[in-house]
């Protein structure tokens, strides 16, 4: 069982962030998930290891295929359409994984997609795919393992977790300027992968640390800088990415990659397992939630036989 770490007295940026938290009602009961089923099975022979998700207004899902360097759209009918393929690096030397990897995904309201790309060379960083299909590099971040992305469209900022360095980057959507926004021991790896999933929620950037099994909260200060890193959840071994179940509170669903499970963690920190391999999970990597649906990608990194897929379940709020 995992619980939130108690919060102490804080001032300044931290006090503002805690006030926002205090205004969010807690929930003590996990929302029921029903009808979990695999919508589509992907082809591992084609590198279709599903890594991350961004949702479209019509219920379709954009996903990254980490090994194929692709972004694809998956319809609710199970159809798969490749939308873009990232260019191959000449001499890839990606930190930690050592292959070119299409990773995080974030969607703007106009349909523009922001894509994390880890290569180890000048192609590494954040890329942009317009609704018309134009694919360009927004920001080069060499020698990085860019992973999860989240977008603050109002401020024109993409936040990117760097799993190798254990930092969070801030990238301007207008200029492509990239700088380290948050760093510290809580974000760093402990042998393999550190900061991984990242979400903007309730005035803060939330980040998972895979090696440490934690979810962190980093307040966004009024001047745009990062506040102190707060460890909010512990004990989520093998956590990859995660998604909040609503805008009303801090309850979330977390993909536990190594154990092929999804955990629900209430706003007051109580964790329970709600999806397992019996439902079709195979090393889940990301969770996305709309009003009544939960989407979970499985990359099937370690499974035999491999079964990368996209799972759907109904969320009854």
PDB file of C-alpha atoms in Angstrom:
ATOM      1  CA  UNK A   1       0.000   0.000   0.000  1.00  0.00           C
ATOM      2  CA  UNK A   2       1.234   3.492  -0.840  1.00  0.00           C
ATOM      3  CA  UNK A   3       0.399   6.704   0.966  1.00  0.00           C
ATOM      4  CA  UNK A   4       1.007  10.378   0.440  1.00  0.00           C
ATOM      5  CA  UNK A   5       3.814  11.880   2.480  1.00  0.00           C
ATOM      6  CA  UNK A   6       2.417  14.389   5.013  1.00  0.00           C
ATOM      7  CA  UNK A   7       3.022  17.997   4.012  1.00  0.00           C
ATOM      8  CA  UNK A   8       4.537  20.507   6.384  1.00  0.00           C
ATOM      9  CA  UNK A   9       4.320  24.260   6.680  1.00  0.00           C
ATOM     10  CA  UNK A  10       5.528  26.128   3.608  1.00  0.00           C
ATOM     11  CA  UNK A  11       5.819  29.668   2.379  1.00  0.00           C
ATOM     12  CA  UNK A  12       6.080  31.453  -0.948  1.00  0.00           C
ATOM     13  CA  UNK A  13       5.735  29.247  -4.031  1.00  0.00           C
ATOM     14  CA  UNK A  14       5.268  26.119  -1.928  1.00  0.00           C
ATOM     15  CA  UNK A  15       2.511  27.765   0.105  1.00  0.00           C
ATOM     16  CA  UNK A  16       0.666  28.723  -3.070  1.00  0.00           C
ATOM     17  CA  UNK A  17       0.900  25.153  -4.324  1.00  0.00           C
ATOM     18  CA  UNK A  18      -0.353  23.726  -1.026  1.00  0.00           C
ATOM     19  CA  UNK A  19      -3.295  26.109  -1.072  1.00  0.00           C
ATOM     20  CA  UNK A  20      -4.269  24.717  -4.462  1.00  0.00           C
ATOM     21  CA  UNK A  21      -4.022  21.198  -3.060  1.00  0.00           C
ATOM     22  CA  UNK A  22      -6.124  22.080  -0.041  1.00  0.00           C
ATOM     23  CA  UNK A  23      -8.857  23.301  -2.359  1.00  0.00           C
ATOM     24  CA  UNK A  24      -9.006  19.879  -4.046  1.00  0.00           C
ATOM     25  CA  UNK A  25     -11.408  17.435  -2.378  1.00  0.00           C
ATOM     26  CA  UNK A  26     -10.023  13.992  -1.562  1.00  0.00           C
ATOM     27  CA  UNK A  27     -11.688  10.746  -2.516  1.00  0.00           C
ATOM     28  CA  UNK A  28     -11.433   7.529  -0.550  1.00  0.00           C
ATOM     29  CA  UNK A  29     -13.001   5.039  -2.980  1.00  0.00           C
ATOM     30  CA  UNK A  30     -11.460   3.844  -6.229  1.00  0.00           C
ATOM     31  CA  UNK A  31     -13.674   4.546  -9.244  1.00  0.00           C
ATOM     32  CA  UNK A  32     -14.944   1.290 -10.717  1.00  0.00           C
ATOM     33  CA  UNK A  33     -13.359   0.129 -13.956  1.00  0.00           C
ATOM     34  CA  UNK A  34     -15.458  -2.117 -16.130  1.00  0.00           C
ATOM     35  CA  UNK A  35     -15.152  -3.935 -19.459  1.00  0.00           C
ATOM     36  CA  UNK A  36     -11.350  -3.989 -19.745  1.00  0.00           C
ATOM     37  CA  UNK A  37     -10.420  -5.317 -23.185  1.00  0.00           C
ATOM     38  CA  UNK A  38      -7.604  -5.096 -25.686  1.00  0.00           C
ATOM     39  CA  UNK A  39      -8.726  -2.808 -28.501  1.00  0.00           C
ATOM     40  CA  UNK A  40      -5.835  -3.672 -30.817  1.00  0.00           C
ATOM     41  CA  UNK A  41      -2.736  -5.861 -30.811  1.00  0.00           C
ATOM     42  CA  UNK A  42       0.336  -4.274 -32.406  1.00  0.00           C
ATOM     43  CA  UNK A  43       3.123  -6.019 -34.320  1.00  0.00           C
ATOM     44  CA  UNK A  44       6.401  -6.291 -32.385  1.00  0.00           C
ATOM     45  CA  UNK A  45       8.209  -7.414 -35.540  1.00  0.00           C
ATOM     46  CA  UNK A  46       7.570  -3.925 -36.946  1.00  0.00           C
ATOM     47  CA  UNK A  47       8.834  -2.194 -33.801  1.00  0.00           C
ATOM     48  CA  UNK A  48       5.269  -1.328 -32.745  1.00  0.00           C
ATOM     49  CA  UNK A  49       6.026  -1.301 -29.028  1.00  0.00           C
ATOM     50  CA  UNK A  50       3.418   1.151 -27.753  1.00  0.00           C
ATOM     51  CA  UNK A  51       5.019   3.718 -25.472  1.00  0.00           C
ATOM     52  CA  UNK A  52       2.835   6.790 -24.889  1.00  0.00           C
ATOM     53  CA  UNK A  53      -0.650   8.172 -25.547  1.00  0.00           C
ATOM     54  CA  UNK A  54      -2.348  11.447 -26.440  1.00  0.00           C
ATOM     55  CA  UNK A  55      -6.114  11.496 -26.832  1.00  0.00           C
ATOM     56  CA  UNK A  56      -8.134  13.031 -29.665  1.00  0.00           C
ATOM     57  CA  UNK A  57     -11.561  14.660 -29.161  1.00  0.00           C
ATOM     58  CA  UNK A  58     -13.298  11.849 -31.074  1.00  0.00           C
ATOM     59  CA  UNK A  59     -11.950   9.184 -28.705  1.00  0.00           C
ATOM     60  CA  UNK A  60      -9.160   7.966 -30.958  1.00  0.00           C
ATOM     61  CA  UNK A  61      -5.665   7.750 -29.508  1.00  0.00           C
ATOM     62  CA  UNK A  62      -2.321   8.883 -30.857  1.00  0.00           C
ATOM     63  CA  UNK A  63       0.456   6.545 -29.723  1.00  0.00           C
ATOM     64  CA  UNK A  64       4.208   6.414 -30.121  1.00  0.00           C
ATOM     65  CA  UNK A  65       5.847   3.191 -31.298  1.00  0.00           C
ATOM     66  CA  UNK A  66       9.145   3.352 -29.476  1.00  0.00           C
ATOM     67  CA  UNK A  67      11.074   0.911 -31.654  1.00  0.00           C
ATOM     68  CA  UNK A  68       9.648   1.995 -35.023  1.00  0.00           C
ATOM     69  CA  UNK A  69      10.242   5.735 -34.317  1.00  0.00           C
ATOM     70  CA  UNK A  70       6.624   6.345 -35.294  1.00  0.00           C
ATOM     71  CA  UNK A  71       3.468   8.137 -34.241  1.00  0.00           C
ATOM     72  CA  UNK A  72       0.239   6.351 -35.123  1.00  0.00           C
ATOM     73  CA  UNK A  73      -3.450   7.046 -34.636  1.00  0.00           C
ATOM     74  CA  UNK A  74      -5.658   4.265 -33.310  1.00  0.00           C
ATOM     75  CA  UNK A  75      -9.388   4.558 -33.894  1.00  0.00           C
ATOM     76  CA  UNK A  76     -12.045   3.232 -31.556  1.00  0.00           C
ATOM     77  CA  UNK A  77     -12.684   0.598 -34.236  1.00  0.00           C
ATOM     78  CA  UNK A  78      -9.103  -0.671 -33.793  1.00  0.00           C
ATOM     79  CA  UNK A  79      -7.785   0.811 -37.026  1.00  0.00           C
ATOM     80  CA  UNK A  80      -4.119   1.892 -36.984  1.00  0.00           C
ATOM     81  CA  UNK A  81      -2.790   4.688 -39.201  1.00  0.00           C
ATOM     82  CA  UNK A  82       0.878   5.726 -39.092  1.00  0.00           C
ATOM     83  CA  UNK A  83       1.007   9.524 -39.040  1.00  0.00           C
ATOM     84  CA  UNK A  84       4.763  10.159 -39.035  1.00  0.00           C
ATOM     85  CA  UNK A  85       8.134   8.431 -38.808  1.00  0.00           C
ATOM     86  CA  UNK A  86      10.995  10.236 -37.098  1.00  0.00           C
ATOM     87  CA  UNK A  87      14.250  10.373 -39.100  1.00  0.00           C
ATOM     88  CA  UNK A  88      16.868   7.728 -38.316  1.00  0.00           C
ATOM     89  CA  UNK A  89      20.043   8.969 -36.618  1.00  0.00           C
ATOM     90  CA  UNK A  90      23.326   8.381 -38.422  1.00  0.00           C
ATOM     91  CA  UNK A  91      25.141   6.988 -35.410  1.00  0.00           C
ATOM     92  CA  UNK A  92      22.698   6.508 -32.520  1.00  0.00           C
ATOM     93  CA  UNK A  93      24.054   6.200 -29.001  1.00  0.00           C
ATOM     94  CA  UNK A  94      20.982   6.831 -26.884  1.00  0.00           C
ATOM     95  CA  UNK A  95      21.764   6.972 -23.162  1.00  0.00           C
ATOM     96  CA  UNK A  96      20.647   3.904 -21.194  1.00  0.00           C
ATOM     97  CA  UNK A  97      18.682   2.140 -23.976  1.00  0.00           C
ATOM     98  CA  UNK A  98      21.192   2.477 -26.857  1.00  0.00           C
ATOM     99  CA  UNK A  99      18.621   2.597 -29.678  1.00  0.00           C
ATOM    100  CA  UNK A 100      16.652   5.506 -31.198  1.00  0.00           C
ATOM    101  CA  UNK A 101      13.383   5.736 -29.295  1.00  0.00           C
ATOM    102  CA  UNK A 102      10.141   7.625 -29.920  1.00  0.00           C
ATOM    103  CA  UNK A 103       8.881   8.295 -26.407  1.00  0.00           C
ATOM    104  CA  UNK A 104       6.546  10.914 -24.903  1.00  0.00           C
ATOM    105  CA  UNK A 105       3.552  12.503 -26.575  1.00  0.00           C
ATOM    106  CA  UNK A 106       1.499  15.623 -25.814  1.00  0.00           C
ATOM    107  CA  UNK A 107      -1.341  17.186 -27.813  1.00  0.00           C
ATOM    108  CA  UNK A 108      -2.266  20.854 -28.237  1.00  0.00           C
ATOM    109  CA  UNK A 109      -5.877  21.957 -28.697  1.00  0.00           C
ATOM    110  CA  UNK A 110      -5.357  22.567 -32.418  1.00  0.00           C
ATOM    111  CA  UNK A 111      -4.181  18.971 -32.890  1.00  0.00           C
ATOM    112  CA  UNK A 112      -0.444  19.659 -32.949  1.00  0.00           C
ATOM    113  CA  UNK A 113       1.507  16.803 -31.391  1.00  0.00           C
ATOM    114  CA  UNK A 114       4.763  17.142 -29.460  1.00  0.00           C
ATOM    115  CA  UNK A 115       6.967  14.050 -29.512  1.00  0.00           C
ATOM    116  CA  UNK A 116       9.918  13.015 -27.385  1.00  0.00           C
ATOM    117  CA  UNK A 117      12.819  11.523 -29.339  1.00  0.00           C
ATOM    118  CA  UNK A 118      15.885   9.939 -27.745  1.00  0.00           C
ATOM    119  CA  UNK A 119      18.831   9.241 -30.043  1.00  0.00           C
ATOM    120  CA  UNK A 120      22.054  10.365 -28.370  1.00  0.00           C
ATOM    121  CA  UNK A 121      22.888  12.787 -31.186  1.00  0.00           C
ATOM    122  CA  UNK A 122      21.632  16.103 -32.574  1.00  0.00           C
ATOM    123  CA  UNK A 123      18.225  14.626 -33.444  1.00  0.00           C
ATOM    124  CA  UNK A 124      17.425  14.055 -29.772  1.00  0.00           C
ATOM    125  CA  UNK A 125      14.914  16.344 -28.105  1.00  0.00           C
ATOM    126  CA  UNK A 126      11.328  17.425 -28.749  1.00  0.00           C
ATOM    127  CA  UNK A 127       9.706  17.241 -32.186  1.00  0.00           C
ATOM    128  CA  UNK A 128       6.483  18.775 -33.481  1.00  0.00           C
ATOM    129  CA  UNK A 129       3.888  17.226 -35.821  1.00  0.00           C
ATOM    130  CA  UNK A 130       1.243  19.575 -37.218  1.00  0.00           C
ATOM    131  CA  UNK A 131      -2.289  18.449 -38.084  1.00  0.00           C
ATOM    132  CA  UNK A 132      -1.249  18.820 -41.732  1.00  0.00           C
ATOM    133  CA  UNK A 133       1.557  16.308 -41.298  1.00  0.00           C
ATOM    134  CA  UNK A 134       4.601  18.599 -41.123  1.00  0.00           C
ATOM    135  CA  UNK A 135       7.249  17.044 -38.847  1.00  0.00           C
ATOM    136  CA  UNK A 136      10.052  19.278 -37.542  1.00  0.00           C
ATOM    137  CA  UNK A 137      12.422  19.361 -34.607  1.00  0.00           C
ATOM    138  CA  UNK A 138      11.325  21.968 -32.058  1.00  0.00           C
ATOM    139  CA  UNK A 139      14.251  21.635 -29.640  1.00  0.00           C
ATOM    140  CA  UNK A 140      17.505  19.745 -29.815  1.00  0.00           C
ATOM    141  CA  UNK A 141      18.581  18.235 -26.473  1.00  0.00           C
ATOM    142  CA  UNK A 142      21.656  16.083 -27.227  1.00  0.00           C
ATOM    143  CA  UNK A 143      22.801  13.241 -24.971  1.00  0.00           C
ATOM    144  CA  UNK A 144      19.380  13.037 -23.354  1.00  0.00           C
ATOM    145  CA  UNK A 145      16.869  10.279 -22.761  1.00  0.00           C
ATOM    146  CA  UNK A 146      13.796  12.432 -23.266  1.00  0.00           C
ATOM    147  CA  UNK A 147      10.789  10.462 -22.086  1.00  0.00           C
ATOM    148  CA  UNK A 148       7.396  11.715 -20.877  1.00  0.00           C
ATOM    149  CA  UNK A 149       6.035  15.084 -22.069  1.00  0.00           C
ATOM    150  CA  UNK A 150       3.315  17.414 -20.847  1.00  0.00           C
ATOM    151  CA  UNK A 151       2.098  20.686 -22.331  1.00  0.00           C
ATOM    152  CA  UNK A 152       1.188  23.998 -20.697  1.00  0.00           C
ATOM    153  CA  UNK A 153      -0.407  25.536 -23.756  1.00  0.00           C
ATOM    154  CA  UNK A 154      -1.380  28.767 -21.981  1.00  0.00           C
ATOM    155  CA  UNK A 155       2.290  29.504 -21.258  1.00  0.00           C
ATOM    156  CA  UNK A 156       3.626  27.987 -24.476  1.00  0.00           C
ATOM    157  CA  UNK A 157       5.746  25.422 -22.644  1.00  0.00           C
ATOM    158  CA  UNK A 158       6.475  21.732 -23.048  1.00  0.00           C
ATOM    159  CA  UNK A 159       7.882  19.990 -19.977  1.00  0.00           C
ATOM    160  CA  UNK A 160      10.020  16.944 -20.783  1.00  0.00           C
ATOM    161  CA  UNK A 161      11.328  14.318 -18.368  1.00  0.00           C
ATOM    162  CA  UNK A 162      14.905  13.223 -19.035  1.00  0.00           C
ATOM    163  CA  UNK A 163      15.157   9.690 -17.656  1.00  0.00           C
ATOM    164  CA  UNK A 164      18.924   9.464 -18.071  1.00  0.00           C
ATOM    165  CA  UNK A 165      19.978  12.696 -16.384  1.00  0.00           C
ATOM    166  CA  UNK A 166      17.082  12.736 -13.946  1.00  0.00           C
ATOM    167  CA  UNK A 167      15.894  16.271 -14.731  1.00  0.00           C
ATOM    168  CA  UNK A 168      12.848  18.021 -16.185  1.00  0.00           C
ATOM    169  CA  UNK A 169      13.404  20.281 -19.188  1.00  0.00           C
ATOM    170  CA  UNK A 170      11.306  23.307 -20.115  1.00  0.00           C
ATOM    171  CA  UNK A 171      10.937  23.958 -23.862  1.00  0.00           C
ATOM    172  CA  UNK A 172       9.350  27.039 -25.433  1.00  0.00           C
ATOM    173  CA  UNK A 173       6.843  26.145 -28.140  1.00  0.00           C
ATOM    174  CA  UNK A 174       7.487  29.543 -29.739  1.00  0.00           C
ATOM    175  CA  UNK A 175      11.299  29.543 -29.933  1.00  0.00           C
ATOM    176  CA  UNK A 176      12.381  25.985 -29.151  1.00  0.00           C
ATOM    177  CA  UNK A 177      14.654  27.236 -26.374  1.00  0.00           C
ATOM    178  CA  UNK A 178      15.315  24.426 -23.896  1.00  0.00           C
ATOM    179  CA  UNK A 179      16.578  24.711 -20.327  1.00  0.00           C
ATOM    180  CA  UNK A 180      16.620  22.509 -17.238  1.00  0.00           C
ATOM    181  CA  UNK A 181      13.572  23.459 -15.179  1.00  0.00           C
ATOM    182  CA  UNK A 182      13.872  21.052 -12.231  1.00  0.00           C
ATOM    183  CA  UNK A 183      16.606  18.789 -10.924  1.00  0.00           C
ATOM    184  CA  UNK A 184      17.660  17.025  -7.743  1.00  0.00           C
ATOM    185  CA  UNK A 185      18.172  13.631  -6.161  1.00  0.00           C
ATOM    186  CA  UNK A 186      14.460  12.768  -6.138  1.00  0.00           C
ATOM    187  CA  UNK A 187      14.393  12.929  -9.954  1.00  0.00           C
ATOM    188  CA  UNK A 188      17.627  11.054 -10.577  1.00  0.00           C
ATOM    189  CA  UNK A 189      17.873   7.370 -11.527  1.00  0.00           C
ATOM    190  CA  UNK A 190      19.011   4.745  -9.058  1.00  0.00           C
ATOM    191  CA  UNK A 191      20.629   2.370 -11.491  1.00  0.00           C
ATOM    192  CA  UNK A 192      18.477   2.564 -14.638  1.00  0.00           C
ATOM    193  CA  UNK A 193      15.695   5.104 -15.268  1.00  0.00           C
ATOM    194  CA  UNK A 194      14.803   8.137 -13.168  1.00  0.00           C
ATOM    195  CA  UNK A 195      12.213  10.798 -14.082  1.00  0.00           C
ATOM    196  CA  UNK A 196       9.806   9.162 -16.517  1.00  0.00           C
ATOM    197  CA  UNK A 197       6.131  10.109 -16.782  1.00  0.00           C
ATOM    198  CA  UNK A 198       5.182  13.765 -16.452  1.00  0.00           C
ATOM    199  CA  UNK A 199       1.821  15.549 -16.150  1.00  0.00           C
ATOM    200  CA  UNK A 200       0.703  19.132 -15.534  1.00  0.00           C
ATOM    201  CA  UNK A 201      -2.047  19.115 -12.901  1.00  0.00           C
ATOM    202  CA  UNK A 202      -3.358  21.581 -10.301  1.00  0.00           C
ATOM    203  CA  UNK A 203      -0.649  24.212 -10.644  1.00  0.00           C
ATOM    204  CA  UNK A 204       2.236  21.775 -10.653  1.00  0.00           C
ATOM    205  CA  UNK A 205       4.249  19.339 -12.724  1.00  0.00           C
ATOM    206  CA  UNK A 206       3.942  15.771 -11.476  1.00  0.00           C
ATOM    207  CA  UNK A 207       6.723  13.309 -12.309  1.00  0.00           C
ATOM    208  CA  UNK A 208       7.174   9.585 -11.764  1.00  0.00           C
ATOM    209  CA  UNK A 209      10.575   8.110 -10.902  1.00  0.00           C
ATOM    210  CA  UNK A 210      10.703   4.530 -12.165  1.00  0.00           C
ATOM    211  CA  UNK A 211      13.742   3.379 -10.200  1.00  0.00           C
ATOM    212  CA  UNK A 212      12.448   4.789  -6.914  1.00  0.00           C
ATOM    213  CA  UNK A 213       8.770   3.885  -7.336  1.00  0.00           C
ATOM    214  CA  UNK A 214       7.635   7.403  -6.543  1.00  0.00           C
ATOM    215  CA  UNK A 215       5.381  10.158  -7.837  1.00  0.00           C
ATOM    216  CA  UNK A 216       6.704  13.669  -7.266  1.00  0.00           C
ATOM    217  CA  UNK A 217       4.970  17.034  -7.325  1.00  0.00           C
ATOM    218  CA  UNK A 218       6.860  20.166  -8.390  1.00  0.00           C
ATOM    219  CA  UNK A 219       4.931  23.436  -7.973  1.00  0.00           C
ATOM    220  CA  UNK A 220       5.023  25.979 -10.794  1.00  0.00           C
ATOM    221  CA  UNK A 221       5.908  29.305  -9.174  1.00  0.00           C
ATOM    222  CA  UNK A 222       4.252  32.553 -10.318  1.00  0.00           C
ATOM    223  CA  UNK A 223       7.452  33.519 -12.170  1.00  0.00           C
ATOM    224  CA  UNK A 224       7.501  30.154 -13.984  1.00  0.00           C
ATOM    225  CA  UNK A 225      10.372  28.638 -12.006  1.00  0.00           C
ATOM    226  CA  UNK A 226      10.097  25.333 -10.165  1.00  0.00           C
ATOM    227  CA  UNK A 227       9.228  25.087  -6.498  1.00  0.00           C
ATOM    228  CA  UNK A 228      10.571  22.443  -4.109  1.00  0.00           C
ATOM    229  CA  UNK A 229      10.207  18.821  -5.190  1.00  0.00           C
ATOM    230  CA  UNK A 230       7.656  17.013  -3.001  1.00  0.00           C
ATOM    231  CA  UNK A 231       7.476  13.212  -2.814  1.00  0.00           C
ATOM    232  CA  UNK A 232       3.730  12.562  -2.898  1.00  0.00           C
ATOM    233  CA  UNK A 233       3.474   8.782  -3.446  1.00  0.00           C
ATOM    234  CA  UNK A 234       5.878   5.942  -2.692  1.00  0.00           C
ATOM    235  CA  UNK A 235       5.865   2.165  -3.146  1.00  0.00           C
ATOM    236  CA  UNK A 236       4.831   2.021  -6.820  1.00  0.00           C
ATOM    237  CA  UNK A 237       7.558  -0.368  -7.943  1.00  0.00           C
ATOM    238  CA  UNK A 238       8.256  -0.211 -11.675  1.00  0.00           C
ATOM    239  CA  UNK A 239       6.037   2.834 -12.299  1.00  0.00           C
ATOM    240  CA  UNK A 240       6.215   4.200 -15.827  1.00  0.00           C
ATOM    241  CA  UNK A 241       3.711   6.861 -16.876  1.00  0.00           C
ATOM    242  CA  UNK A 242       0.407   7.772 -15.196  1.00  0.00           C
ATOM    243  CA  UNK A 243      -2.804   9.719 -15.695  1.00  0.00           C
ATOM    244  CA  UNK A 244      -5.144  11.620 -13.384  1.00  0.00           C
ATOM    245  CA  UNK A 245      -8.715  10.361 -13.290  1.00  0.00           C
ATOM    246  CA  UNK A 246     -10.311  13.820 -13.214  1.00  0.00           C
ATOM    247  CA  UNK A 247      -9.613  17.529 -12.829  1.00  0.00           C
ATOM    248  CA  UNK A 248     -11.336  17.560  -9.430  1.00  0.00           C
ATOM    249  CA  UNK A 249      -8.667  15.921  -7.295  1.00  0.00           C
ATOM    250  CA  UNK A 250      -5.272  14.228  -7.353  1.00  0.00           C
ATOM    251  CA  UNK A 251      -6.363  10.599  -7.771  1.00  0.00           C
ATOM    252  CA  UNK A 252      -4.420   8.837 -10.503  1.00  0.00           C
ATOM    253  CA  UNK A 253      -3.884   5.595 -12.392  1.00  0.00           C
ATOM    254  CA  UNK A 254      -0.267   4.431 -12.705  1.00  0.00           C
ATOM    255  CA  UNK A 255       1.206   1.951 -15.185  1.00  0.00           C
ATOM    256  CA  UNK A 256       3.451  -0.488 -13.311  1.00  0.00           C
ATOM    257  CA  UNK A 257       5.642  -1.685 -16.138  1.00  0.00           C
ATOM    258  CA  UNK A 258       7.623  -4.573 -14.722  1.00  0.00           C
ATOM    259  CA  UNK A 259       4.694  -6.295 -12.966  1.00  0.00           C
ATOM    260  CA  UNK A 260       2.151  -5.719 -15.792  1.00  0.00           C
ATOM    261  CA  UNK A 261      -0.360  -3.998 -13.529  1.00  0.00           C
ATOM    262  CA  UNK A 262      -2.174  -0.668 -13.226  1.00  0.00           C
ATOM    263  CA  UNK A 263      -2.611   0.833  -9.758  1.00  0.00           C
ATOM    264  CA  UNK A 264      -5.258   3.317  -8.706  1.00  0.00           C
ATOM    265  CA  UNK A 265      -4.061   5.775  -6.045  1.00  0.00           C
ATOM    266  CA  UNK A 266      -6.679   7.891  -4.299  1.00  0.00           C
ATOM    267  CA  UNK A 267      -6.166  11.577  -3.598  1.00  0.00           C
ATOM    268  CA  UNK A 268      -5.301  10.712   0.007  1.00  0.00           C
ATOM    269  CA  UNK A 269      -2.710   8.188  -1.089  1.00  0.00           C
ATOM    270  CA  UNK A 270      -4.284   4.727  -0.794  1.00  0.00           C
ATOM    271  CA  UNK A 271      -3.231   2.431  -3.653  1.00  0.00           C
ATOM    272  CA  UNK A 272      -5.001  -0.606  -5.069  1.00  0.00           C
ATOM    273  CA  UNK A 273      -4.464  -2.741  -8.169  1.00  0.00           C
ATOM    274  CA  UNK A 274      -7.269  -2.367 -10.726  1.00  0.00           C
ATOM    275  CA  UNK A 275      -5.844  -3.997 -13.901  1.00  0.00           C
ATOM    276  CA  UNK A 276      -3.453  -6.927 -14.360  1.00  0.00           C
ATOM    277  CA  UNK A 277      -1.974  -9.188 -17.010  1.00  0.00           C
ATOM    278  CA  UNK A 278      -5.212 -11.187 -16.886  1.00  0.00           C
ATOM    279  CA  UNK A 279      -6.913  -8.150 -18.447  1.00  0.00           C
ATOM    280  CA  UNK A 280      -4.359  -8.049 -21.276  1.00  0.00           C
ATOM    281  CA  UNK A 281      -1.582  -5.858 -19.853  1.00  0.00           C
ATOM    282  CA  UNK A 282       1.940  -6.687 -20.998  1.00  0.00           C
ATOM    283  CA  UNK A 283       4.483  -4.279 -19.486  1.00  0.00           C
ATOM    284  CA  UNK A 284       2.178  -1.230 -19.536  1.00  0.00           C
ATOM    285  CA  UNK A 285       3.868   2.067 -20.266  1.00  0.00           C
ATOM    286  CA  UNK A 286       1.272   4.828 -20.187  1.00  0.00           C
ATOM    287  CA  UNK A 287      -2.253   5.677 -19.015  1.00  0.00           C
ATOM    288  CA  UNK A 288      -4.596   8.288 -20.472  1.00  0.00           C
ATOM    289  CA  UNK A 289      -8.065   9.128 -19.168  1.00  0.00           C
ATOM    290  CA  UNK A 290     -11.007  10.943 -20.673  1.00  0.00           C
ATOM    291  CA  UNK A 291     -14.389  11.365 -19.009  1.00  0.00           C
ATOM    292  CA  UNK A 292     -15.485   7.741 -19.306  1.00  0.00           C
ATOM    293  CA  UNK A 293     -12.567   5.817 -20.825  1.00  0.00           C
ATOM    294  CA  UNK A 294      -9.190   4.615 -19.622  1.00  0.00           C
ATOM    295  CA  UNK A 295      -6.518   3.877 -22.239  1.00  0.00           C
ATOM    296  CA  UNK A 296      -3.408   1.848 -21.398  1.00  0.00           C
ATOM    297  CA  UNK A 297      -0.532   1.135 -23.767  1.00  0.00           C
ATOM    298  CA  UNK A 298       1.567  -2.002 -23.321  1.00  0.00           C
ATOM    299  CA  UNK A 299       5.016  -2.143 -24.895  1.00  0.00           C
ATOM    300  CA  UNK A 300       5.594  -5.782 -23.926  1.00  0.00           C
ATOM    301  CA  UNK A 301       9.315  -5.181 -23.447  1.00  0.00           C
ATOM    302  CA  UNK A 302       9.986  -8.320 -21.410  1.00  0.00           C
ATOM    303  CA  UNK A 303       7.069 -10.635 -22.168  1.00  0.00           C
ATOM    304  CA  UNK A 304       7.305 -13.949 -24.006  1.00  0.00           C
ATOM    305  CA  UNK A 305       5.584 -14.031 -26.394  1.00  0.00           C
ATOM    306  CA  UNK A 306       5.437 -10.288 -26.962  1.00  0.00           C
ATOM    307  CA  UNK A 307       1.984  -8.708 -27.117  1.00  0.00           C
ATOM    308  CA  UNK A 308       2.207  -4.913 -27.420  1.00  0.00           C
ATOM    309  CA  UNK A 309      -1.321  -3.528 -27.388  1.00  0.00           C
ATOM    310  CA  UNK A 310      -3.770  -0.799 -26.490  1.00  0.00           C
ATOM    311  CA  UNK A 311      -6.261  -1.651 -23.750  1.00  0.00           C
ATOM    312  CA  UNK A 312      -9.524   0.159 -23.074  1.00  0.00           C
ATOM    313  CA  UNK A 313     -11.688   0.133 -19.969  1.00  0.00           C
ATOM    314  CA  UNK A 314     -14.747   2.066 -18.889  1.00  0.00           C
ATOM    315  CA  UNK A 315     -14.351   4.554 -16.057  1.00  0.00           C
ATOM    316  CA  UNK A 316     -17.519   5.159 -14.023  1.00  0.00           C
ATOM    317  CA  UNK A 317     -16.878   8.392 -12.158  1.00  0.00           C
TER     318      UNK A 317
END
